Coordinates of C-alpha atoms in Angstrom, one line a residue:
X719 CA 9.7 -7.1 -13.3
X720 CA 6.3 -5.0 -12.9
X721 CA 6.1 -3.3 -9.5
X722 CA 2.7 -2.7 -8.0
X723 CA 2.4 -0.9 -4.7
X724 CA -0.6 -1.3 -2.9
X725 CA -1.2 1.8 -0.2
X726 CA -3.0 1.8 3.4
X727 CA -5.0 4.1 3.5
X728 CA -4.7 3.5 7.3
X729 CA -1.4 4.5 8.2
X730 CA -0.7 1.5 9.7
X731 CA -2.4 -1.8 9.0
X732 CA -3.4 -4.3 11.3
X733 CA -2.2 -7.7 11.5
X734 CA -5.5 -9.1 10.6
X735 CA -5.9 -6.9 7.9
X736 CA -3.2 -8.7 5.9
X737 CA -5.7 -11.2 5.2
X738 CA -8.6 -8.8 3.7
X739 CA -9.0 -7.6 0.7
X740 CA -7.1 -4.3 0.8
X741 CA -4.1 -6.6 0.8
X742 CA -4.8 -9.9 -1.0
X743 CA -6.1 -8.3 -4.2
X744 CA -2.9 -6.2 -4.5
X745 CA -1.2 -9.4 -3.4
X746 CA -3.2 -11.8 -6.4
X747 CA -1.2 -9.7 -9.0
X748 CA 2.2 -11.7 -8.0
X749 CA 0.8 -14.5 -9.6
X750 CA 0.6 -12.5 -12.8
X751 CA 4.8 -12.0 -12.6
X752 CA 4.1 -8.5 -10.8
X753 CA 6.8 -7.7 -7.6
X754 CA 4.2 -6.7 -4.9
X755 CA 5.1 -4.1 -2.5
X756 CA 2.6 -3.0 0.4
X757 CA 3.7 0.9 2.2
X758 CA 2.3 0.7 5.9
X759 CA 3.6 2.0 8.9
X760 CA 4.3 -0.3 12.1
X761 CA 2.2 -0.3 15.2
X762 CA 2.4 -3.9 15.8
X763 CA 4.1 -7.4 14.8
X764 CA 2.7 -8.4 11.6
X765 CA 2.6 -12.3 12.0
X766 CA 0.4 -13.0 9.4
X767 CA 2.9 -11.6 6.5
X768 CA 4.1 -15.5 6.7
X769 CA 1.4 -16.5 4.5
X770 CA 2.2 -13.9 2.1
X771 CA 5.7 -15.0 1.5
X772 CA 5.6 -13.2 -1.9
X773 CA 4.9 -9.7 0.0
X774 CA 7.5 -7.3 0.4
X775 CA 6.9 -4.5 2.8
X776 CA 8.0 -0.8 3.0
X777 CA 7.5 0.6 6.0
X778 CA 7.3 4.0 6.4
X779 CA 7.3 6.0 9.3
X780 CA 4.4 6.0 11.8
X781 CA 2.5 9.7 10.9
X782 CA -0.6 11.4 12.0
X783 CA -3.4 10.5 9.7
X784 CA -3.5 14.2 8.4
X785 CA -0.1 13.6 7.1
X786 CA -0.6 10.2 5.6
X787 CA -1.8 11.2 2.2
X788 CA 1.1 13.5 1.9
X789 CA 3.7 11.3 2.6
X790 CA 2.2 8.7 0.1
X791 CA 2.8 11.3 -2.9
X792 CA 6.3 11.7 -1.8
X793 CA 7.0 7.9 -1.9
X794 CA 5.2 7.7 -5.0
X795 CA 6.8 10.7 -6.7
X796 CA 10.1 8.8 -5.3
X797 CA 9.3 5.5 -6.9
X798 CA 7.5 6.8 -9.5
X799 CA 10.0 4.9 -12.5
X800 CA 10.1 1.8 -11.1
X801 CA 6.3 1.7 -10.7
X802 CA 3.7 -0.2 -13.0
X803 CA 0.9 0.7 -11.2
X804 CA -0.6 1.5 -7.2
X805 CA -3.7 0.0 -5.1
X806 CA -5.3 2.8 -3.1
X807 CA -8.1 0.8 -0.9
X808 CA -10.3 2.5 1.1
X809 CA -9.1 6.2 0.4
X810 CA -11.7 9.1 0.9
X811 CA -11.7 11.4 -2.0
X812 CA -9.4 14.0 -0.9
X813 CA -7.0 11.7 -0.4
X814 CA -7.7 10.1 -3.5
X815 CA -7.7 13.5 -5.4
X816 CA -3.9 14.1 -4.0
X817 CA -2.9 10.4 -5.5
X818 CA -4.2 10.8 -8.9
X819 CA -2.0 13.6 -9.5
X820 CA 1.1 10.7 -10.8
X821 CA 1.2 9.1 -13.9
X822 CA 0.9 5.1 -14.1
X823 CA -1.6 5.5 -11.1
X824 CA -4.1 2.6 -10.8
X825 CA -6.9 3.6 -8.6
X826 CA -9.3 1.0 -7.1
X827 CA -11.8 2.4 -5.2

């Protein structure tokens, strides 16, 4: 199966975020066959994942913002052969800059 990661650029999303864009584009591609997997840290109860039942989750740890982006390459560079492809919403260029660095990199901006 195709594995897309979609990334917050937030550290942490909020519940109600689930349900914007940053999260249900990434989440569209699952009716396409892809395995969608969103990398957030945890600040709160995410309720609303219920109505993304096709959503997996890895959480990662919660980080200072200035440490976000790095940690980001790391999982990628981690997961890097069982990715197709990576949503990176809302990322300021720098941040961007340090994410195009992998291979098989979608970038959505």
């Amino acid at each position: 199966m195709k594995t897309l990661v979609a990334l917050c650029p937030y550290v942490a999303y909020r519940n109600e975020q689930l349900l914007k864009d940053c999260v249900l584009i990434p989440y569209s591609f699952t009716n396409l066959g892809y395995q969608v997997k969103l990398v957030t840290a945890k600040k709160e109860e995410l309720t609303y994942l219920k109505y993304l039942p096709k959503l997996e989750v890895d959480y990662a740890p919660l980080l200072p913002r200035e440490q976000w982006a790095d940690y980001l390459v790391d999982y990628l560079k981690i997961i890097k052969a069982k990715l197709t492809g990576s949503f990176a919403l809302g990322f300021i260029p720098t941040m961007g800059r340090r994410l195009t660095i992998l291979n098989n990199t979608l970038m959505v901006r």
